[in-house]
Tab-separated table of C-alpha atoms and ligand atoms in Angstrom:
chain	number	residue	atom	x	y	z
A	119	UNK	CA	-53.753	90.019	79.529
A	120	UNK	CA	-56.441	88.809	77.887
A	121	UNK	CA	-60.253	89.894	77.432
A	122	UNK	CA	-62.830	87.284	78.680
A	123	UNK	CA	-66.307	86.409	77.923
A	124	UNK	CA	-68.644	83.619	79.515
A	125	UNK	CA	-71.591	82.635	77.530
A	126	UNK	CA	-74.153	81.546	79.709
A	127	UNK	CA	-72.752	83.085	82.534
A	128	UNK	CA	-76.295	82.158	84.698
A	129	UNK	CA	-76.192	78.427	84.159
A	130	UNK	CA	-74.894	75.438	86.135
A	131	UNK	CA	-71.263	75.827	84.036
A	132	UNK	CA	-70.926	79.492	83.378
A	133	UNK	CA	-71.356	79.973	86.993
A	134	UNK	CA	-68.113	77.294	87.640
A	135	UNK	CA	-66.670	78.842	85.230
A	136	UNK	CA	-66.306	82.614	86.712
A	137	UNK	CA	-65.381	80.625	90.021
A	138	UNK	CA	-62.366	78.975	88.409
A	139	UNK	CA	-61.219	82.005	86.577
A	140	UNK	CA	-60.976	83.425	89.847
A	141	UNK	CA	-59.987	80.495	91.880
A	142	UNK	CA	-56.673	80.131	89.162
A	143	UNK	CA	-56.025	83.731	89.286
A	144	UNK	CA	-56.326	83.817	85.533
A	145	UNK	CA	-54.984	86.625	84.051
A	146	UNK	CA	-57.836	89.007	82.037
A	147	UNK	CA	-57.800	92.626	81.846
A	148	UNK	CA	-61.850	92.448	80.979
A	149	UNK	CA	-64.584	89.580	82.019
A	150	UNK	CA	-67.814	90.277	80.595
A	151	UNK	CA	-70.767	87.868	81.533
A	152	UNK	CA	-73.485	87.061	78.727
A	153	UNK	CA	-76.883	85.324	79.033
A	154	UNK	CA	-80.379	85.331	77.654
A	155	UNK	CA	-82.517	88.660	78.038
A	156	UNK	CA	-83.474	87.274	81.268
A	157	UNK	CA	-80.868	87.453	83.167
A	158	UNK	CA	-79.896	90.787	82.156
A	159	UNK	CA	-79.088	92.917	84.773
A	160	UNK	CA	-78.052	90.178	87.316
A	161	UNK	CA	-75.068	90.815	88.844
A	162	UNK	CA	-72.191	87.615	89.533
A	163	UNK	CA	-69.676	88.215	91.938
A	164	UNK	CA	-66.133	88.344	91.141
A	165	UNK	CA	-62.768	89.036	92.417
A	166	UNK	CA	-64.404	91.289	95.009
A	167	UNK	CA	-66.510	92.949	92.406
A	168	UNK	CA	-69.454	92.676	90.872
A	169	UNK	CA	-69.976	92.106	87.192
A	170	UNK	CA	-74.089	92.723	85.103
A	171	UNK	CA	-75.031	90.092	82.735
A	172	UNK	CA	-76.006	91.644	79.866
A	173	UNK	CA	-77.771	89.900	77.408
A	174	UNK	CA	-75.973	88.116	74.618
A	175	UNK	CA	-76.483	89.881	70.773
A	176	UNK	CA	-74.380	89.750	67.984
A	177	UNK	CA	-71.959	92.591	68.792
A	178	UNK	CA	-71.139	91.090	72.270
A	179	UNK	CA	-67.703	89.613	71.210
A	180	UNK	CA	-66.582	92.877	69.697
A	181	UNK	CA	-63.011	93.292	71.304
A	182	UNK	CA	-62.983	89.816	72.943
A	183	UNK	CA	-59.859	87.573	72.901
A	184	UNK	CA	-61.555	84.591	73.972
A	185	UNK	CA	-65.268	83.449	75.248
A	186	UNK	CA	-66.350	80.055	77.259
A	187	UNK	CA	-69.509	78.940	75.609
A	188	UNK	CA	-72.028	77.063	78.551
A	189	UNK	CA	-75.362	77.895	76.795
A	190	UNK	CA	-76.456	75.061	74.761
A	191	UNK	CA	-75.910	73.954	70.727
A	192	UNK	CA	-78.809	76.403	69.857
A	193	UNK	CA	-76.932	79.510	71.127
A	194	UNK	CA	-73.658	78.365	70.684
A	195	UNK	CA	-74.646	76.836	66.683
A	196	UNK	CA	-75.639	80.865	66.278
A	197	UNK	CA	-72.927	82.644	68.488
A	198	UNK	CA	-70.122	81.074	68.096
A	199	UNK	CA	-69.442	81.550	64.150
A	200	UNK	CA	-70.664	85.369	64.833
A	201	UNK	CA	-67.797	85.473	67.659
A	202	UNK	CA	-65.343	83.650	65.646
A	203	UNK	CA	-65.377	86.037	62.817
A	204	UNK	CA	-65.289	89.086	65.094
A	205	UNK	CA	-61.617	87.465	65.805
A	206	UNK	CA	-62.998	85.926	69.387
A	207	UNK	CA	-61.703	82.012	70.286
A	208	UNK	CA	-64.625	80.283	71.553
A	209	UNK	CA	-64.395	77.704	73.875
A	210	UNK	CA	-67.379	75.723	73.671
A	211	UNK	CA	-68.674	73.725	75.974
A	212	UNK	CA	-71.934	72.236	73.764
A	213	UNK	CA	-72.308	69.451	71.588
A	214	UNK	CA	-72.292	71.455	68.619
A	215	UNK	CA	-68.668	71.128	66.683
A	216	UNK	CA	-67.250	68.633	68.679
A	217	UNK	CA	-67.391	65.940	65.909
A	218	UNK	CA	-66.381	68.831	63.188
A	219	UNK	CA	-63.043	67.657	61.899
A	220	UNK	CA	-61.782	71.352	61.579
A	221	UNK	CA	-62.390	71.832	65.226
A	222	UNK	CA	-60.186	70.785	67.948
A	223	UNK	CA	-61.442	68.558	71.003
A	224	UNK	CA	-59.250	68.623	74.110
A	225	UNK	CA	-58.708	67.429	77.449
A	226	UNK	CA	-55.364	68.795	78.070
A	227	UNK	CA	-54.051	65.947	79.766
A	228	UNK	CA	-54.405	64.091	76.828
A	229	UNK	CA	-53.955	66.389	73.428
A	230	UNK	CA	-53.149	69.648	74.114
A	231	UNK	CA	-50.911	70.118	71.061
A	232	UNK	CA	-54.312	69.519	69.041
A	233	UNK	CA	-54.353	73.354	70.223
A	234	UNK	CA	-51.982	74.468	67.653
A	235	UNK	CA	-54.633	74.828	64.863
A	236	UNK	CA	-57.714	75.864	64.927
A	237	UNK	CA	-59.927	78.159	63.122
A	238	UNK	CA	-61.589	80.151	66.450
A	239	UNK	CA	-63.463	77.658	68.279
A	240	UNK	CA	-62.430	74.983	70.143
A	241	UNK	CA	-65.042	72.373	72.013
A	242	UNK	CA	-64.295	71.119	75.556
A	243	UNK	CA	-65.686	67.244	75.003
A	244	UNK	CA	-68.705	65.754	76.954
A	245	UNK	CA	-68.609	65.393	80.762
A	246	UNK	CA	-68.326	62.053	81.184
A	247	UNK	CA	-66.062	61.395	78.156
A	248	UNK	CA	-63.755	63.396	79.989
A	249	UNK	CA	-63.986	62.091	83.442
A	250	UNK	CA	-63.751	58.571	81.506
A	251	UNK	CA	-61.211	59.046	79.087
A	252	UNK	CA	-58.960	60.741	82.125
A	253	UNK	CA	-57.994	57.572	83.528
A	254	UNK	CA	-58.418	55.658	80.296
A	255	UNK	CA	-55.826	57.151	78.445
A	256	UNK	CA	-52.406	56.398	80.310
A	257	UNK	CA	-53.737	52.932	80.100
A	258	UNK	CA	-54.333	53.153	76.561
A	259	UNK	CA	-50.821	54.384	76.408
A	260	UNK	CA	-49.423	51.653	78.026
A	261	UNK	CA	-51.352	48.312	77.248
A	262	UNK	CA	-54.104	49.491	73.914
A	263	UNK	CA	-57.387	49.999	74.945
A	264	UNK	CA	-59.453	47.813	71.833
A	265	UNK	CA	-63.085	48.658	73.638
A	266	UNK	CA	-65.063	48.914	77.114
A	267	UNK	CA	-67.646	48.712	78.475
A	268	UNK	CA	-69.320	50.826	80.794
A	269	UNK	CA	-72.283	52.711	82.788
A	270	UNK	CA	-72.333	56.138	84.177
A	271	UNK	CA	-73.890	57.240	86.900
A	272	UNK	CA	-74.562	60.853	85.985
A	273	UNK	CA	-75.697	64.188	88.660
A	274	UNK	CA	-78.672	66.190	87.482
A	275	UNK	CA	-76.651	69.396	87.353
A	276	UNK	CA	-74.936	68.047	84.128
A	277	UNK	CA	-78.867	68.822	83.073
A	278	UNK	CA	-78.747	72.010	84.278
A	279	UNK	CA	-79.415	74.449	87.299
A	280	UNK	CA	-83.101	73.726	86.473
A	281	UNK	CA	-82.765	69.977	87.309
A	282	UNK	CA	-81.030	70.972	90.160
A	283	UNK	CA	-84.299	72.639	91.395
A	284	UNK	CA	-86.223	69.226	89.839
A	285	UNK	CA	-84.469	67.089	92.496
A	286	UNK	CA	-84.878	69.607	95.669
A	287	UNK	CA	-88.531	70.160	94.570
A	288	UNK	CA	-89.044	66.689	94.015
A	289	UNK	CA	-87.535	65.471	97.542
A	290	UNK	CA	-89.564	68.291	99.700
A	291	UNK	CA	-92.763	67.146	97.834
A	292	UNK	CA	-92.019	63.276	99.009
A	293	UNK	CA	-91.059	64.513	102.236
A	294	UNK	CA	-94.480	66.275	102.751
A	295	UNK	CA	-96.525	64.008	101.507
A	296	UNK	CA	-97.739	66.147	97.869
A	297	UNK	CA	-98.069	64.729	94.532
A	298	UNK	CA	-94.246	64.654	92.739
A	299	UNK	CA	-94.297	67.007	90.023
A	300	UNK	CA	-92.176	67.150	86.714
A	301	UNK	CA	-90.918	69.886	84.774
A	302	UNK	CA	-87.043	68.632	83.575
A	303	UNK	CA	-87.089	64.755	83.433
A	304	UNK	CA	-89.497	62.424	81.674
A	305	UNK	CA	-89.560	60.403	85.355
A	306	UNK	CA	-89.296	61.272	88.870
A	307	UNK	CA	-85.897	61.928	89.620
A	308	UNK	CA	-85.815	61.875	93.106
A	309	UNK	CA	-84.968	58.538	94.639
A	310	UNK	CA	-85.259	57.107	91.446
A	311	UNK	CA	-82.269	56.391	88.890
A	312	UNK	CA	-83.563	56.611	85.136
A	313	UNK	CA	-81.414	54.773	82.099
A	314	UNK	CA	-81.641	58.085	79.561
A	315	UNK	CA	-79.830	60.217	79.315
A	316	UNK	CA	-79.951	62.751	75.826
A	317	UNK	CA	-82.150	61.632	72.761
A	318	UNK	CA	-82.843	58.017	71.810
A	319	UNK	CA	-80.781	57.476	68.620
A	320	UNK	CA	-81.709	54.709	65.814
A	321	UNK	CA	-79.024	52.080	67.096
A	322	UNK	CA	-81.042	52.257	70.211
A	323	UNK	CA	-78.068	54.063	72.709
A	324	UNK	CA	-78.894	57.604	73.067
A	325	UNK	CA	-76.858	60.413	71.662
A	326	UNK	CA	-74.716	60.836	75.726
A	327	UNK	CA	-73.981	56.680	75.541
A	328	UNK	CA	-71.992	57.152	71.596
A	329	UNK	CA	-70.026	60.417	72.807
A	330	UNK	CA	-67.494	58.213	74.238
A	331	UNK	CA	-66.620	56.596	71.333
A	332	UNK	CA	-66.929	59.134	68.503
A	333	UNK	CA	-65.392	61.466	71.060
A	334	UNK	CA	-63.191	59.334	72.292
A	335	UNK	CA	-61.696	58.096	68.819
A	336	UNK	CA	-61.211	61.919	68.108
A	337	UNK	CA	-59.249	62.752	71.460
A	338	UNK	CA	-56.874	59.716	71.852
A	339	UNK	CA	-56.506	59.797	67.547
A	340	UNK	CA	-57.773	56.217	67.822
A	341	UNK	CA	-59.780	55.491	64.958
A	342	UNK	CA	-60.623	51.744	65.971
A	343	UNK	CA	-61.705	52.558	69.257
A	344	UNK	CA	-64.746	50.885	70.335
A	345	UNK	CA	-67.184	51.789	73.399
A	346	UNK	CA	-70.641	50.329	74.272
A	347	UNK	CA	-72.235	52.874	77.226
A	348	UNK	CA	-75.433	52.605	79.070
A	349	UNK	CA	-75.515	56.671	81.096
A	350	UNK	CA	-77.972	56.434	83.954
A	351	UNK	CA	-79.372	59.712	85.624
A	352	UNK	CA	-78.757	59.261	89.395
A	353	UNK	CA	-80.075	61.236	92.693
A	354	UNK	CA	-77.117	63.166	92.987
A	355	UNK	CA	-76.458	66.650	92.519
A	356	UNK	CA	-72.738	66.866	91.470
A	357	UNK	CA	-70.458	64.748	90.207
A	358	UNK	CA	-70.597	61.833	87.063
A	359	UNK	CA	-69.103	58.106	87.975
A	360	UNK	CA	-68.651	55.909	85.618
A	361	UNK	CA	-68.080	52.151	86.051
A	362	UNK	CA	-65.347	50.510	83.041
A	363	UNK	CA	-64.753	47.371	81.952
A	364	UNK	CA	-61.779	47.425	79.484
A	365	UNK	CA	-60.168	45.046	77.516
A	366	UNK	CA	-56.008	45.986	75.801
A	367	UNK	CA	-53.829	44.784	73.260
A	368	UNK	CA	-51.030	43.901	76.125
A	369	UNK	CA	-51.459	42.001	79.284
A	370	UNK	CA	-52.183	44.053	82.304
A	371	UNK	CA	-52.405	43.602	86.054
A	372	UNK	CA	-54.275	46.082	88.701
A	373	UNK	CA	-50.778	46.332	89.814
A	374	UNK	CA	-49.125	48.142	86.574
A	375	UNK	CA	-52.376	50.042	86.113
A	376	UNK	CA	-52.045	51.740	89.564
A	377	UNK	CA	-48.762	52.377	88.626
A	378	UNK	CA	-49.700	53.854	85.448
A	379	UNK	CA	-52.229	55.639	86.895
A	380	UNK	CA	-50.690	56.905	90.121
A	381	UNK	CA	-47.930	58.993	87.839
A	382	UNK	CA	-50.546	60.400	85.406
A	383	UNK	CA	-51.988	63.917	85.477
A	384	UNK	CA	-55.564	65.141	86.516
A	385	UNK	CA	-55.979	61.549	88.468
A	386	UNK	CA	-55.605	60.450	91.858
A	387	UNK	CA	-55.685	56.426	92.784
A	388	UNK	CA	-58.135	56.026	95.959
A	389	UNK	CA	-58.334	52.229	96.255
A	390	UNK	CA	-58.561	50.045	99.490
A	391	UNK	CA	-61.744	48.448	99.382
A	392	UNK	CA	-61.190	46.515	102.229
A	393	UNK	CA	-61.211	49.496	104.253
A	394	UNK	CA	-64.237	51.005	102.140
A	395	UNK	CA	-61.917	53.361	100.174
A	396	UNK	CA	-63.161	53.787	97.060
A	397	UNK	CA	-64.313	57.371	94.924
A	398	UNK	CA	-67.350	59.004	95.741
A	399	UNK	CA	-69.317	61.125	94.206
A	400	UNK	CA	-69.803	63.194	97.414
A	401	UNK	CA	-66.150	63.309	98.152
A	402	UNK	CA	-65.205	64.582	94.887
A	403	UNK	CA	-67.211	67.498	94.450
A	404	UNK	CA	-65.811	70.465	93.968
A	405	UNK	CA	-62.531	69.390	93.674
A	406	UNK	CA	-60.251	69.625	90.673
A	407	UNK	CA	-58.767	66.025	89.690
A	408	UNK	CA	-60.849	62.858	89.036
A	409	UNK	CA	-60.015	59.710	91.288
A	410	UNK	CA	-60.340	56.128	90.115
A	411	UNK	CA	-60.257	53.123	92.530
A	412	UNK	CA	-62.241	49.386	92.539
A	413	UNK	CA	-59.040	48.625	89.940
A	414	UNK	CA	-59.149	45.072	89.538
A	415	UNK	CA	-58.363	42.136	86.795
A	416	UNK	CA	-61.985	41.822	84.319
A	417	UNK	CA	-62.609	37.475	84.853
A	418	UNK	CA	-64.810	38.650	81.279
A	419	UNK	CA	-62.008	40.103	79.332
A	420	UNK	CA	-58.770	38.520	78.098
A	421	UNK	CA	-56.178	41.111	79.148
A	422	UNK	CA	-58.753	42.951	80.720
A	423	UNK	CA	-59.307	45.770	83.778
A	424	UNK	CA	-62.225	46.856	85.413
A	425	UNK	CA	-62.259	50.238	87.223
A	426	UNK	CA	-64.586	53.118	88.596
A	427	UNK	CA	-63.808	56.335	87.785
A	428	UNK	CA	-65.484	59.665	89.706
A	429	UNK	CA	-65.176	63.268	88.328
A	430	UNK	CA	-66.594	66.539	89.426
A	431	UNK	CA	-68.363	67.072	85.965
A	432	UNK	CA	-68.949	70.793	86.093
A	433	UNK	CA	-65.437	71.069	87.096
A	434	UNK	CA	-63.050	68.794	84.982
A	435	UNK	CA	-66.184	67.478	82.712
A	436	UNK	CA	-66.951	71.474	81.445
A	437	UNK	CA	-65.611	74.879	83.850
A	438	UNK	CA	-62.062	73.376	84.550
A	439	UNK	CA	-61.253	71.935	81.316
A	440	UNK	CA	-62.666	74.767	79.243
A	441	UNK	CA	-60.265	77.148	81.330
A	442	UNK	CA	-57.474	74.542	81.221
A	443	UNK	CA	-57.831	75.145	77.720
A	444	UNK	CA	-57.451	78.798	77.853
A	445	UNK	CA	-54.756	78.593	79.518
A	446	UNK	CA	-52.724	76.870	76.839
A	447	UNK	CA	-54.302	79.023	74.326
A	448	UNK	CA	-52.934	82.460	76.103
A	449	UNK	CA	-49.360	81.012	75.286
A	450	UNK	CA	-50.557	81.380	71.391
A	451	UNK	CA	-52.974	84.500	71.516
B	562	A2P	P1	-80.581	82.347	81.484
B	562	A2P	O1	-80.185	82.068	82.906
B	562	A2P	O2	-80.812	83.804	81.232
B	562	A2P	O3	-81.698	81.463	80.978
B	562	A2P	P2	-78.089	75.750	82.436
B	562	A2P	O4	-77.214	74.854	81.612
B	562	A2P	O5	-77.752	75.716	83.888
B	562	A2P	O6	-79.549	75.521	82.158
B	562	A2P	O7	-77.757	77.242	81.962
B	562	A2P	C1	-77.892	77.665	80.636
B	562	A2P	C2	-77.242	79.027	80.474
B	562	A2P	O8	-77.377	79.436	79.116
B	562	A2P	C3	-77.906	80.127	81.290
B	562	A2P	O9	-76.938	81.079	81.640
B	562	A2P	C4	-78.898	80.690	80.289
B	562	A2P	O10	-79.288	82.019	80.577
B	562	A2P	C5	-78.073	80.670	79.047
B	562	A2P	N1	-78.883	80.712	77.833
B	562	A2P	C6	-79.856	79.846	77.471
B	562	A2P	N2	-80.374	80.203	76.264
B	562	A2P	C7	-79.694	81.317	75.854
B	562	A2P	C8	-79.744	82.141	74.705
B	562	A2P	N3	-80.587	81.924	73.698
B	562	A2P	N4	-78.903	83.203	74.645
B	562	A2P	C9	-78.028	83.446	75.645
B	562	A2P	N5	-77.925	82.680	76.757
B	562	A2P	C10	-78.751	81.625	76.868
């Protein structure tokens, strides 16, 4: 049995995170919940209990096995060496050492045995890399994926719980007639969609639109890998979608890519358009698998597939993988 930390146990993702712990019956002897001095003293519910934040220092890994990381690349750029070194695997859920090449970067559909080394922390990739590369990557396996293209459609709770409260706010103050107010996004969120997400970068894409590739290269070891993203904030409050255009080495037909798809893990096909069966976002939340439908031939490509894919991105995009990942890890610890 393992002991079992959550770094930003307050947030949007630490919150999922105690949930699935619980929900998959995971098997800890300790769970101790860490946030800024804040939150100290708040109390999360779980297995029937009640567990204080306490607020995250230096010494708070002392006697940990393993710690999910849902704070940010500030805290987890500081923490997670500190917890490393105290002999606590950190499972982090930030931007911060995804790209490191001594660091592993897993979905576990897709490269769990990158597992086998590491040197204490481990990053869970970006949200909607994972929701994408989920039904990209039995494709890849089976016809070569050369590039896509695509556009997300991303909830404000991969921003945080604050943006959460951005696009209630913002919706009562339309409602009742008051002037919109902005604390979170550069733009009014609320019945709005806004083409930026993450920091402008010098090529012009912003830092969210090149994780796909650079993580993408890294997770399906696919050097050549090419992916040109435009990720849209949407309205919505959970769940990313992402629509792909993809072009492959070998022919393909909707046909073998349902197939494909139908028989590979973390996916579900839901496709019959003509009976308006398609992922949603609103279906989707909250539950574990991604689903990927609209799967038709690309009249652009040569030997290419367009699709929409739909993921629950606190779930499978951050809580769910990150514990997915523990779970493979207990089999080493
Ligand atoms: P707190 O709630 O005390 O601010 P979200 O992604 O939803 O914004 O959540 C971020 C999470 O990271 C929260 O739990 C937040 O705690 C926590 N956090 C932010 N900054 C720090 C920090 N410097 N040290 C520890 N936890 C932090």
């Amino acid at each position: 049995m393992l002991t079992f930390g959550i770094v930003g146990a307050t947030g949007a993702v630490g919150r999922e995170v105690v949930e699935v712990l619980e929900k998959r019956n995971f098997p800890l002897s300790k769970l101790k919940l860490f946030a800024s001095a804040r939150s100290a003293g708040t109390k999360l519910q779980f297995r029937g209990g009640e567990i204080p934040v306490e607020e995250l220092t230096e010494r708070s890994f002392d006697g940990l096995d393993v710690a999910i990381f849902s704070a940010g690349s500030g805290p987890s750029l500081k923490f997670a060496p500190i917890a490393a070194r105290a002999g606590c695997v950190v499972i982090d859920n930030s931007s911060a050492f995804r790209m490191d090449p001594t660091v592993p970067l897993v979905v576990p559909e897709i490269n769990p045995e990158a597992l086998k080394e590491h040197k204490n922390i481990i990053a869970n990739p970006n949200c909607t890399t994972i929701v994408t590369l989920v039904a990209l990557f039995p494709l890849h396996k089976k016809f070569g994926v050369k590039r896509v293209f695509a556009a997300s459609y991303q909830a404000v709770s991969g921003t945080g719980a604050q943006a959460i409260q951005e696009l209630k706010r913002q919706v009562s103050e339309i409602e009742e007639g008051k002037p919109v107010t902005k604390e979170i996004y550069p733009h009014q969120i609320a019945f709005n969609v806004i083409p930026h997400v993450d920091v402008f970068l010098e090529n012009g894409y912003t830092k969210e639109e090149m994780k796909l590739q650079n993580e993408g290269r890294k997770i399906m070891s696919h050097p050549d890998f090419l992916a040109s993203v435009t990720c849209v904030r949407v309205p919505v409050y959970r769940a990313h979608s992402v629509a792909v255009a993809a072009e492959f080495e070998r022919p393909v037909t909707p046909e073998g890519a349902r197939t494909v798809l139908a028989a590979a893990p973390g996916i579900k096909v839901v496709d019959d358009p003509t009976r308006n069966v398609y992922p949603l976002a609103i279906h989707i939340s909250g539950k574990d698998d991604c689903e990927v439908g609209r799967i038709r031939k690309d009249c652009a490509f040569e030997n290419g597939l367009s699709f929409w894919v739909v993921g629950d991105q606190l779930l499978k995009g951050a809580a769910l993988n990150a514990v997915q990942i523990a779970e493979i890890l207990r089999k080493y610890l």
